[in-house]
CSV table of C-alpha atoms in Angstrom, one decimal:
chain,number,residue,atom,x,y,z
A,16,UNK,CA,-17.6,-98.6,-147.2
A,17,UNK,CA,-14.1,-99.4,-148.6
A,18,UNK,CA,-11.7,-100.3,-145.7
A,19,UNK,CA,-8.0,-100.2,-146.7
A,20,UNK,CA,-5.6,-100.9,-143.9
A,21,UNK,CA,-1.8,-101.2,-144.0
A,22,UNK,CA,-1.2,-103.4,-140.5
A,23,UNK,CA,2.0,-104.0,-141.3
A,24,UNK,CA,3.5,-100.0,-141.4
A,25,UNK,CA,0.9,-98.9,-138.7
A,26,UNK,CA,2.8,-101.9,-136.6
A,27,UNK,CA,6.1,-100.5,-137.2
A,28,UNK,CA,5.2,-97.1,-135.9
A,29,UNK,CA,2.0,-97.1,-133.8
A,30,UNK,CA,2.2,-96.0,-130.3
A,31,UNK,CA,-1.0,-94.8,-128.9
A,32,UNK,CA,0.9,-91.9,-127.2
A,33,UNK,CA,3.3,-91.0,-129.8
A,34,UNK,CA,3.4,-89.8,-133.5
A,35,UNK,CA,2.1,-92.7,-135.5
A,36,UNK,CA,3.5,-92.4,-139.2
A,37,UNK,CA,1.7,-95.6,-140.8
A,38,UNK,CA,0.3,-96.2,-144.3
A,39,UNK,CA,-3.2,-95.2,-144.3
A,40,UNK,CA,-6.3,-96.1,-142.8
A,41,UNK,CA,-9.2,-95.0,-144.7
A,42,UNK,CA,-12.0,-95.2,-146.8
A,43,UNK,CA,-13.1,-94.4,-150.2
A,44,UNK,CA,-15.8,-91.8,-149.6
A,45,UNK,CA,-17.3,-88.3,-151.0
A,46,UNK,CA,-16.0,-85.1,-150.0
A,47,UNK,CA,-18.9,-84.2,-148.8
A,48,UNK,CA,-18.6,-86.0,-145.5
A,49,UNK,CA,-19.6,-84.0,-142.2
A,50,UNK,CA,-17.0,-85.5,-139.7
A,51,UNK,CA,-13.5,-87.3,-139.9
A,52,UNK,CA,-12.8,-89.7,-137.3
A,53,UNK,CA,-8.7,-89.9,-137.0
A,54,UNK,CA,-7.8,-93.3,-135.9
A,55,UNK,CA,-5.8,-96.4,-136.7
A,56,UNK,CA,-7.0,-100.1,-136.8
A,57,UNK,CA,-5.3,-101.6,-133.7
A,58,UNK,CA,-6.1,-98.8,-131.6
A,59,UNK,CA,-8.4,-100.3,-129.1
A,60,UNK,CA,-9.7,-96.8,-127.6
A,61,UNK,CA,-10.7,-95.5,-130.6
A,62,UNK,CA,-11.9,-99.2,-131.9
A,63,UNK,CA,-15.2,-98.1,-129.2
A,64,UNK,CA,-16.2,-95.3,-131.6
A,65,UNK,CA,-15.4,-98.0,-134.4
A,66,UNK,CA,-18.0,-100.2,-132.6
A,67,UNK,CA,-20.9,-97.4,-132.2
A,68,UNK,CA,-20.2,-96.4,-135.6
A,69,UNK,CA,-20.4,-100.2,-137.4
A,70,UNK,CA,-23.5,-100.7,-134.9
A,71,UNK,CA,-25.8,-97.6,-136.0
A,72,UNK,CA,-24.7,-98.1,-139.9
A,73,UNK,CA,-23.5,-94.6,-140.0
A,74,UNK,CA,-23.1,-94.5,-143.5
A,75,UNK,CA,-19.7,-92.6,-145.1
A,76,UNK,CA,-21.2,-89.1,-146.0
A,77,UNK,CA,-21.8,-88.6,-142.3
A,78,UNK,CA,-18.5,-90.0,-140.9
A,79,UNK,CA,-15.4,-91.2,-142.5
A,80,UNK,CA,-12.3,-92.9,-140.7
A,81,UNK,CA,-9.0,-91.6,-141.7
A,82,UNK,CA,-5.7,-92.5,-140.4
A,83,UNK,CA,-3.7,-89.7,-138.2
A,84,UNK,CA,-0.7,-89.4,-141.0
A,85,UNK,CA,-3.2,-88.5,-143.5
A,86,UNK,CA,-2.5,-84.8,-141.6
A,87,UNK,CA,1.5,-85.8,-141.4
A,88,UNK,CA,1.0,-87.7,-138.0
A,89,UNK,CA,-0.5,-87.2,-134.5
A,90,UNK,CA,2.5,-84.4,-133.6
A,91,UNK,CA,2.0,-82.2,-136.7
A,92,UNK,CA,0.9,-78.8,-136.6
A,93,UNK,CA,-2.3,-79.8,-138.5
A,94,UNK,CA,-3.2,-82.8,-136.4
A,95,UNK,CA,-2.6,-80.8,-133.0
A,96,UNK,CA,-5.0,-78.2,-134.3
A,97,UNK,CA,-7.5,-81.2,-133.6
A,98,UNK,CA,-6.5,-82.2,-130.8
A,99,UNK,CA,-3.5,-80.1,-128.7
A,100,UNK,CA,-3.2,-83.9,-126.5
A,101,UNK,CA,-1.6,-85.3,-129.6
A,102,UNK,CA,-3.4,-88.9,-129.2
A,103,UNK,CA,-5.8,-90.5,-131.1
A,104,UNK,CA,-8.8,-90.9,-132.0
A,105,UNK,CA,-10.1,-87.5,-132.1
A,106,UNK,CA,-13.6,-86.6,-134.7
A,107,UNK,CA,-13.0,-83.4,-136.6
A,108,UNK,CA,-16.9,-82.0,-137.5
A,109,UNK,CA,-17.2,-80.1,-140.5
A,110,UNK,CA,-17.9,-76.4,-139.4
A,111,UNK,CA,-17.4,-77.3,-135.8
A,112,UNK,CA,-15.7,-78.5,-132.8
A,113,UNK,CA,-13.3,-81.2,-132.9
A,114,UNK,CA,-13.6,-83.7,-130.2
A,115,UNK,CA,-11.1,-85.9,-128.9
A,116,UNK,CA,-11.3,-88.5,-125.9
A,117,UNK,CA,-12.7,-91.9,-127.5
A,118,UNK,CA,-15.7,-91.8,-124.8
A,119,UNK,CA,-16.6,-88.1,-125.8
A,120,UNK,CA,-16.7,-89.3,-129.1
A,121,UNK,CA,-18.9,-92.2,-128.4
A,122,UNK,CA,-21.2,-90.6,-126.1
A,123,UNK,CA,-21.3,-87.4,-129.4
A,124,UNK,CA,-22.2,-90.7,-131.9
A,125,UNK,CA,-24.8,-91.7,-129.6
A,126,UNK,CA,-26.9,-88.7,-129.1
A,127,UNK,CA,-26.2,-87.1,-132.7
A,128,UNK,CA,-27.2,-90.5,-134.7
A,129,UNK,CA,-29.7,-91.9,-131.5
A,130,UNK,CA,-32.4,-92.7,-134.2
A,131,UNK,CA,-30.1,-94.8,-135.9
A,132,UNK,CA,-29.4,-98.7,-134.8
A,133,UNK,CA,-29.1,-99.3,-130.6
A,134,UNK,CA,-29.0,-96.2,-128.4
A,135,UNK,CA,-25.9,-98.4,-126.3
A,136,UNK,CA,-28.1,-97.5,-122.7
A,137,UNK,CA,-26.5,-94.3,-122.4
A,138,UNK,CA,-28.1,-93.4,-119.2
A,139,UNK,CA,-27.9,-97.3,-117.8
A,140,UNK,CA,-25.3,-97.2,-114.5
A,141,UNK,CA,-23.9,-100.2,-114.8
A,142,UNK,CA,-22.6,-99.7,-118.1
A,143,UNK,CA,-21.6,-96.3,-117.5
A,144,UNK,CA,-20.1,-97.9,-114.4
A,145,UNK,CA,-17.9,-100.6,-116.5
A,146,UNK,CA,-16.9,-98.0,-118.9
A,147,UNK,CA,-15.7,-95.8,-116.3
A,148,UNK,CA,-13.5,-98.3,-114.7
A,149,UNK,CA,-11.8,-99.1,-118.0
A,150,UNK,CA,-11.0,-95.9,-118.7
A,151,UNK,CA,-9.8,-94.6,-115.4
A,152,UNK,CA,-7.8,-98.3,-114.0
A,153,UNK,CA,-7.1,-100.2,-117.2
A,154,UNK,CA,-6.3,-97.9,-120.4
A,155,UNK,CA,-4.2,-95.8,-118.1
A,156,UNK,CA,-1.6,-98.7,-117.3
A,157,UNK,CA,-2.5,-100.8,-120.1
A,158,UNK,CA,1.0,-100.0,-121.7
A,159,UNK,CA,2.4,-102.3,-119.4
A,160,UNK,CA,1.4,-105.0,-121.9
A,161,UNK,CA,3.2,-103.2,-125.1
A,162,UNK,CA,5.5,-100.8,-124.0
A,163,UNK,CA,9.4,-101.1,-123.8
A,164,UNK,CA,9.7,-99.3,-120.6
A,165,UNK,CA,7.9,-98.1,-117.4
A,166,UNK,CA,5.9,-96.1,-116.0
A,167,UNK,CA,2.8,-97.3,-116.9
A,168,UNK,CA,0.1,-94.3,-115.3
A,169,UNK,CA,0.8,-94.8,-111.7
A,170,UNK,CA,3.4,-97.5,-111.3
A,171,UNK,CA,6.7,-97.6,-111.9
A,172,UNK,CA,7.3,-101.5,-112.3
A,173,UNK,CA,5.4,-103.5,-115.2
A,174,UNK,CA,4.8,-106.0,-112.4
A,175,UNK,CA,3.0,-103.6,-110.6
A,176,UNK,CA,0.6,-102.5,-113.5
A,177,UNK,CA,0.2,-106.1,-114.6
A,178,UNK,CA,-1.4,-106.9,-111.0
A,179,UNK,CA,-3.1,-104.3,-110.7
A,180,UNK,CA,-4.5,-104.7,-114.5
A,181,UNK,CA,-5.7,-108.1,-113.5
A,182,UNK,CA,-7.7,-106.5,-110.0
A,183,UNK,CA,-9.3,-104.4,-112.1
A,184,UNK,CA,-10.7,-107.1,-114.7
A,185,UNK,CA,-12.0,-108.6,-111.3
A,186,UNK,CA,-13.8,-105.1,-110.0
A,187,UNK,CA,-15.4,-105.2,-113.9
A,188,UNK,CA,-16.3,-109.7,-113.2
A,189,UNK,CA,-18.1,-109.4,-110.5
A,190,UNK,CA,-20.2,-106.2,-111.9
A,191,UNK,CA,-21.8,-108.6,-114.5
A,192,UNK,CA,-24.6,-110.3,-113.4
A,193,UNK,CA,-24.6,-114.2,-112.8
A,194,UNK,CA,-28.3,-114.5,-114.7
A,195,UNK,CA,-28.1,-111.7,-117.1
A,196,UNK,CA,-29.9,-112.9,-119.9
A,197,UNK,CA,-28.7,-112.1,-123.0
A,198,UNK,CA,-24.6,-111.9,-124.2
A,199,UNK,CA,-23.8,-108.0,-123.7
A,200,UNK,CA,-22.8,-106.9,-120.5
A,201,UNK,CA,-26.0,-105.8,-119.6
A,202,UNK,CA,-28.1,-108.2,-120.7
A,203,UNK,CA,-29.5,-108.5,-124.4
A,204,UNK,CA,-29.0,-104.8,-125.4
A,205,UNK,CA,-25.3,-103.8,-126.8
A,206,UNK,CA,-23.9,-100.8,-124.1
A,207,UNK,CA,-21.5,-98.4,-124.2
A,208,UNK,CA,-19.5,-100.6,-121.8
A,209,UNK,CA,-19.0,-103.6,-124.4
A,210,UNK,CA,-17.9,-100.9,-127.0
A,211,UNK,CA,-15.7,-99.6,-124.4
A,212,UNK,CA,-14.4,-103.0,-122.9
A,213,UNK,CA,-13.8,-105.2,-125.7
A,214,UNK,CA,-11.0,-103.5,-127.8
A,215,UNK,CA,-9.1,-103.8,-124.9
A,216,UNK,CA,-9.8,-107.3,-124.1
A,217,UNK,CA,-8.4,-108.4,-127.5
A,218,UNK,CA,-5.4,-106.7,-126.1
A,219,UNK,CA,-5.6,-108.4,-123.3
A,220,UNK,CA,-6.6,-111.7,-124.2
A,221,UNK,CA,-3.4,-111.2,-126.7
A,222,UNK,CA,-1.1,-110.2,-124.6
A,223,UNK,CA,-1.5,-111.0,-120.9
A,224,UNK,CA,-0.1,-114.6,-121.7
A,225,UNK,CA,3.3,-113.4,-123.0
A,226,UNK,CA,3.7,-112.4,-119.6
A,227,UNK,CA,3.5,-115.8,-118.1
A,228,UNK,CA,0.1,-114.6,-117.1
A,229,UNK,CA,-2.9,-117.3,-118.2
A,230,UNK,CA,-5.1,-117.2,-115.6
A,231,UNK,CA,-5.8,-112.7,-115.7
A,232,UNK,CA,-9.0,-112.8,-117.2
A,233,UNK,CA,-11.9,-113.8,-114.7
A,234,UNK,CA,-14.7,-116.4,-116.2
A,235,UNK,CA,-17.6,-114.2,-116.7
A,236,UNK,CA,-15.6,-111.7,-118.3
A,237,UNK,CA,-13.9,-114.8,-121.2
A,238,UNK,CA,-17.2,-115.7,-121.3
A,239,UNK,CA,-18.7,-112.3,-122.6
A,240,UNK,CA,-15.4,-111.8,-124.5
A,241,UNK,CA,-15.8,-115.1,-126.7
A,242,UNK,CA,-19.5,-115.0,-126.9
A,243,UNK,CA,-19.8,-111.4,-128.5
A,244,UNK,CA,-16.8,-112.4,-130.6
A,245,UNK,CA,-18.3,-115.0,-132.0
A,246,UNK,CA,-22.6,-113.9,-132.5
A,247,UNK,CA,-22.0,-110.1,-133.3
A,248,UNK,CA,-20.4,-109.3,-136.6
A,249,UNK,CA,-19.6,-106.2,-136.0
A,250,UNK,CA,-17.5,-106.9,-132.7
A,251,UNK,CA,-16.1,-109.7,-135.1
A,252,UNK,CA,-15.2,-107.4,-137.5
A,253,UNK,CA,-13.3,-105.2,-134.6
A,254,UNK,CA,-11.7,-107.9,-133.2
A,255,UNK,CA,-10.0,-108.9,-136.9
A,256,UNK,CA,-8.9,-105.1,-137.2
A,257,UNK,CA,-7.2,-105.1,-133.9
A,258,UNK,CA,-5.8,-108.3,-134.2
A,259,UNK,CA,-4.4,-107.7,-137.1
A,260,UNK,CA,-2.2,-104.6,-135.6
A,261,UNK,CA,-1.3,-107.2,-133.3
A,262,UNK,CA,0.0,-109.9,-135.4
A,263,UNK,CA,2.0,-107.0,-137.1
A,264,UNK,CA,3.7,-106.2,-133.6
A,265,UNK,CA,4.4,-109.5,-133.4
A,266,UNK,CA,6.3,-110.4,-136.8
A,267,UNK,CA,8.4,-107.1,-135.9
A,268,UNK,CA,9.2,-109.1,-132.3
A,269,UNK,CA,7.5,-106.1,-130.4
A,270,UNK,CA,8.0,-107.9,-127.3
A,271,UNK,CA,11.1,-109.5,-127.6
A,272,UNK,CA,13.2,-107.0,-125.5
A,273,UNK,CA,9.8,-106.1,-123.1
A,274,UNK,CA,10.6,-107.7,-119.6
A,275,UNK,CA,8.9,-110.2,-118.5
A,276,UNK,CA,7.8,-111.2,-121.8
A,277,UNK,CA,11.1,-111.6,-124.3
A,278,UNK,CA,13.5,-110.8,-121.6
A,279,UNK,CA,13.2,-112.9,-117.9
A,280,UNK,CA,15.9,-113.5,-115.3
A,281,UNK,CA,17.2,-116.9,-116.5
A,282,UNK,CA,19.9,-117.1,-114.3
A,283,UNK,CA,20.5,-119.5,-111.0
A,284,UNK,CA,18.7,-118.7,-107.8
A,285,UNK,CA,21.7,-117.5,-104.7
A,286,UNK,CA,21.5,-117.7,-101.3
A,287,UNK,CA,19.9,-114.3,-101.2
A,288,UNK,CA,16.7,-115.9,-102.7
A,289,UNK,CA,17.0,-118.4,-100.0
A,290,UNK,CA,17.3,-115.6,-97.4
A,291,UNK,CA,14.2,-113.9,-98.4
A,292,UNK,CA,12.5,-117.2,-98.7
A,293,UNK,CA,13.3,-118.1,-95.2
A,294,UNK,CA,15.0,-121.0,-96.0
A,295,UNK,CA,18.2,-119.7,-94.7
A,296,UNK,CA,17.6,-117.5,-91.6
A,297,UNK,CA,19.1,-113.7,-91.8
A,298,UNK,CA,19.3,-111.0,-89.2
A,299,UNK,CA,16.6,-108.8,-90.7
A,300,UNK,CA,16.6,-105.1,-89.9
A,301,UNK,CA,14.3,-103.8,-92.4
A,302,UNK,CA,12.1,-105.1,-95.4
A,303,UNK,CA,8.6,-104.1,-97.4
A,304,UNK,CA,6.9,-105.3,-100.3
A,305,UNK,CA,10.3,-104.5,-102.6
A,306,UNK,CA,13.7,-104.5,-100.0
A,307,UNK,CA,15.1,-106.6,-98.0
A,308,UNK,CA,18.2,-106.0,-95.6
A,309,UNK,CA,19.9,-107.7,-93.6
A,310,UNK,CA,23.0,-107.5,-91.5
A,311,UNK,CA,26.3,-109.0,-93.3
A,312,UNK,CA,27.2,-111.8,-91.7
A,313,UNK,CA,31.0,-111.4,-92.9
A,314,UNK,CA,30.8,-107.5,-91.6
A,315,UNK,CA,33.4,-104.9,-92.8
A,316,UNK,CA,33.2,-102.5,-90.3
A,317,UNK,CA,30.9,-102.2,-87.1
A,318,UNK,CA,27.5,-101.6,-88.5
A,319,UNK,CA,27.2,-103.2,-91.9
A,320,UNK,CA,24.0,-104.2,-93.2
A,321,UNK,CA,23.4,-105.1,-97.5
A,322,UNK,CA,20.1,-104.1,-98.7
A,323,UNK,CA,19.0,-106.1,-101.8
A,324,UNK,CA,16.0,-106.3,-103.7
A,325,UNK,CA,13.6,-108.9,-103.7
A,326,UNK,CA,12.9,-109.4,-107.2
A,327,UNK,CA,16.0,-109.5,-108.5
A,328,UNK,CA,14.4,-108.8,-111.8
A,329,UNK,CA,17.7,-109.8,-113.6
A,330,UNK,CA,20.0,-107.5,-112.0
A,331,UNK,CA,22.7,-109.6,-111.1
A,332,UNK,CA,24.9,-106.8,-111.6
A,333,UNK,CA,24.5,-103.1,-111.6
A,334,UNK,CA,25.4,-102.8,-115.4
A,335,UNK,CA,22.3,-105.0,-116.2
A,336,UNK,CA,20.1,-101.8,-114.7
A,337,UNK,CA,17.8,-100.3,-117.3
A,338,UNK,CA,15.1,-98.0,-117.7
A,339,UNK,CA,12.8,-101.7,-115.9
A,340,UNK,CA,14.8,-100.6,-113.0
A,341,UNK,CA,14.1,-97.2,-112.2
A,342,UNK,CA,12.1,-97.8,-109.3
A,343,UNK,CA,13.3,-100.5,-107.4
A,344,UNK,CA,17.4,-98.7,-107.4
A,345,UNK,CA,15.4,-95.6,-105.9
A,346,UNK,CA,13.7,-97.8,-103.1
A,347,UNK,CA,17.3,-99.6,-102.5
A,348,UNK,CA,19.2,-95.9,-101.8
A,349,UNK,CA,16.4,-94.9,-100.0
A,350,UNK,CA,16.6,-97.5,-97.7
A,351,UNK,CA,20.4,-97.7,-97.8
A,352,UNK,CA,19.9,-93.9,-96.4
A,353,UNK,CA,17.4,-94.5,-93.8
A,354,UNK,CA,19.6,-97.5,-92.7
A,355,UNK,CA,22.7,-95.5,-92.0
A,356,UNK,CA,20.9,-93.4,-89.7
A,357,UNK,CA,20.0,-96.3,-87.3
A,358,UNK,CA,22.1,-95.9,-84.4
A,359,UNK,CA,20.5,-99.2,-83.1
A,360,UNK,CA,22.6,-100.9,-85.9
A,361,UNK,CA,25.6,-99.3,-85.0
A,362,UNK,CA,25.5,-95.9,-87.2
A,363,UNK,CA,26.8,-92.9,-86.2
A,364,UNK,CA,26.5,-89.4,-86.6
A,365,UNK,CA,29.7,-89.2,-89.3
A,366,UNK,CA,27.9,-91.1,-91.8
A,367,UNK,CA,28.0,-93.5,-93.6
A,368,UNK,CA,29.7,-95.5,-96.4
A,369,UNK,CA,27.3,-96.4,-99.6
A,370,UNK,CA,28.6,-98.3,-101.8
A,371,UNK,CA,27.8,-101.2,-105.0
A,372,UNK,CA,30.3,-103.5,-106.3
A,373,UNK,CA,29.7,-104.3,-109.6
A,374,UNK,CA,31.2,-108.0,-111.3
A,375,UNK,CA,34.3,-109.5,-109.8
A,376,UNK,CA,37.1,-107.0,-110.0
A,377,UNK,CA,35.0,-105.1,-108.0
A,378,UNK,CA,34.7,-107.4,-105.0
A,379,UNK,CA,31.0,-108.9,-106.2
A,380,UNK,CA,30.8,-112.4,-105.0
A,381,UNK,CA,26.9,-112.9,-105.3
A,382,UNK,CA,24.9,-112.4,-108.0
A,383,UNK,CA,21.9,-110.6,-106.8
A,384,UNK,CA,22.1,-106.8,-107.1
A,385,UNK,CA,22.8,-105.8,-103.3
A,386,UNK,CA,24.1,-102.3,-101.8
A,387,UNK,CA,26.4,-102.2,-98.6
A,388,UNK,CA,25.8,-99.9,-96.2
A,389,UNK,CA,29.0,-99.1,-93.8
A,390,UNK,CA,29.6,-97.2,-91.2
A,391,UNK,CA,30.3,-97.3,-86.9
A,392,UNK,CA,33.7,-95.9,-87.7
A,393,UNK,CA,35.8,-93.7,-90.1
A,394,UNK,CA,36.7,-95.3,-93.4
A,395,UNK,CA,39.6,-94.5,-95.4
A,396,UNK,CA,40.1,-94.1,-98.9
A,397,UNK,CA,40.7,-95.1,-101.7
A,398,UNK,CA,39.0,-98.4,-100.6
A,399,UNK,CA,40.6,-101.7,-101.8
């Protein structure tokens, strides 16, 4: 089996959710083969049916890997015949169906080639268990760790996803067994839940540190990582393929403008830090896991409370908002608007005024993103 793979080009372009036109990946077979499997090396979801494949020996006339621009990319015409979803991997059969969903694919590989090289405990439930957390909590966020903006599945903030990618590597720790004997996840037979897991623990393993994060990955689980790495070849062999997308990312500085990785608030703490700290005490009349207000202690009109954030997450000013920043400005004006219905704070039923000031001609005097919230009385305008 001839392997030619262009990491570079598939680096430039890859996005596992998005058209992918790379150089090639693909092998040098006959035509005569009965299924295509359309992937690309760094893709860790469909490195799994990579895994099954290398393991049984499935030889080239019965499966060949192909990369998605071979058919003009994963949004072509030709390529969403395959698979309408538009992602990747998906295994075209010769006169048949064409599967996509990397564990359909698998769990296809498994039963058609079962007399072929480990069956991968297809009907053990702990590996079926580990597989299904992976694919459920962790692939569906894992774009927190490579993507320029959110949302990532569920959640809205990449700080979000990140902790909640790290609980979820603890749910899949403590399913391992403390006196397993052998180096898979299930003991000495290779599962479906190592061919699952360990794509995307070379992501993880990669990528979780540019994010100031070294402690994410919970001992069993490096344990099992490094151990498979190193005494299975054909995990080795993975891991090099996957790696080497990743080391093309990175000489394109993938993560250069990713927050929290290139880009971090750099600037000096203010006193609104030292607010939310406690250090400094405040006249709280609302806060949650995100906001923080507090009445102004230099107050503008009867009521006047300033709702900031507490991550500032480098908005010292409005105009350094980005896509990063979707959620938290929501949770700020919904807040603002709850608060200027309080008439315990001074509200009335007129309303209120909502307003932002934005760098120093505009009246900003700290440098912490923060929303005032007027009212008790009618304000003129213009203002200023």
């Amino acid at each position: 089996m001839t392997l030619t793979i262009a990491f570079a080009f598939a680096a430039l372009i890859f996005s596992i959710q998005s058209v992918i036109p790379a150089a090639p990946f693909s092998l040098t077979m006959t035509a005569s083969s009965k299924s295509t499997l359309y992937d690309l090396p760094v893709s860790n979801n469909g490195a799994r049916c990579r895994i099954i494949l290398y393991k049984k020996g499935i030889p080239d006339e019965e499966v060949k890997i192909a990369s998605p621009m071979d058919l003009g990319g994963l949004k072509t015409p030709e390529y969403l015949a395959l698979n309408p979803q538009g992602k990747m991997p998906v295994l075209s059969i010769k006169d048949g169906m064409s599967i996509p969903e990397s564990d359909t694919i698998c769990r296809y590989l498994m039963s058609t080639y079962a007399d072929k090289g480990p069956d991968f405990l297809p009907d053990n439930p702990r590996s079926n268990l580990i597989a299904r957390i992976h694919d459920m909590y962790i692939t569906t966020i894992q774009g927190a760790l490579y993507k320029a903006t959110p949302p990532f599945g569920i959640y809205r903030t990449r700080s979000d996803a990140l902790d909640e990618l790290k609980l979820q590597l603890k749910v899949i720790n403590d399913l391992i067994e403390d006196d397993k004997d052998g180096m898979y996840l299930c003991g000495n037979e290779v599962s479906l839940a190592d061919a699952s897991l360990f794509p995307t623990m070379i992501f993880i393993a990669e990528m979780l540190p540019k994010f100031g994060i070294d402690d994410g990955v919970p001992s069993k689980l490096a344990n099992w990582f490094m151990e498979v790495r190193e005494k299975d070849a054909d995990f080795a062999k993975v891991y090099d393929e996957v790696k080497g997308g990743i080391d093309a990312w990175e000489t394109k500085e993938r993560w250069g403008e990713i927050w929290m990785a290139g880009l971090r608030d750099i600037e000096p703490v203010t006193i609104f830090d030292k607010l939310i700290a406690g250090e400094i005490p405040a006249d709280v009349v609302y806060q949650d896991d995100k906001v923080f207000a507090f009445k102004d202690i230099n107050p503008a009109a009867p009521a006047h409370i300033l709702v900031i954030p507490k991550d500032r997450m480098n908005l010292s000013g409005l105009r350094k908002s980005s896509k990063e920043h979707v959620e938290i400005l929501g949770r700020l004006l919904v807040a603002a608007g709850e608060i200027a219905k309080d008439k315990d704070n001074g509200f009335g039923d007129g309303g209120a005024r909502i307003v932002i000031n934005d760098g120093p001609d505009a009246g900003q005097e700290v440098p912490h993103l923060h929303v005032h919230v007027l009212g008790g009385r009618s304000l003129s305008w213009p203002p200023g």
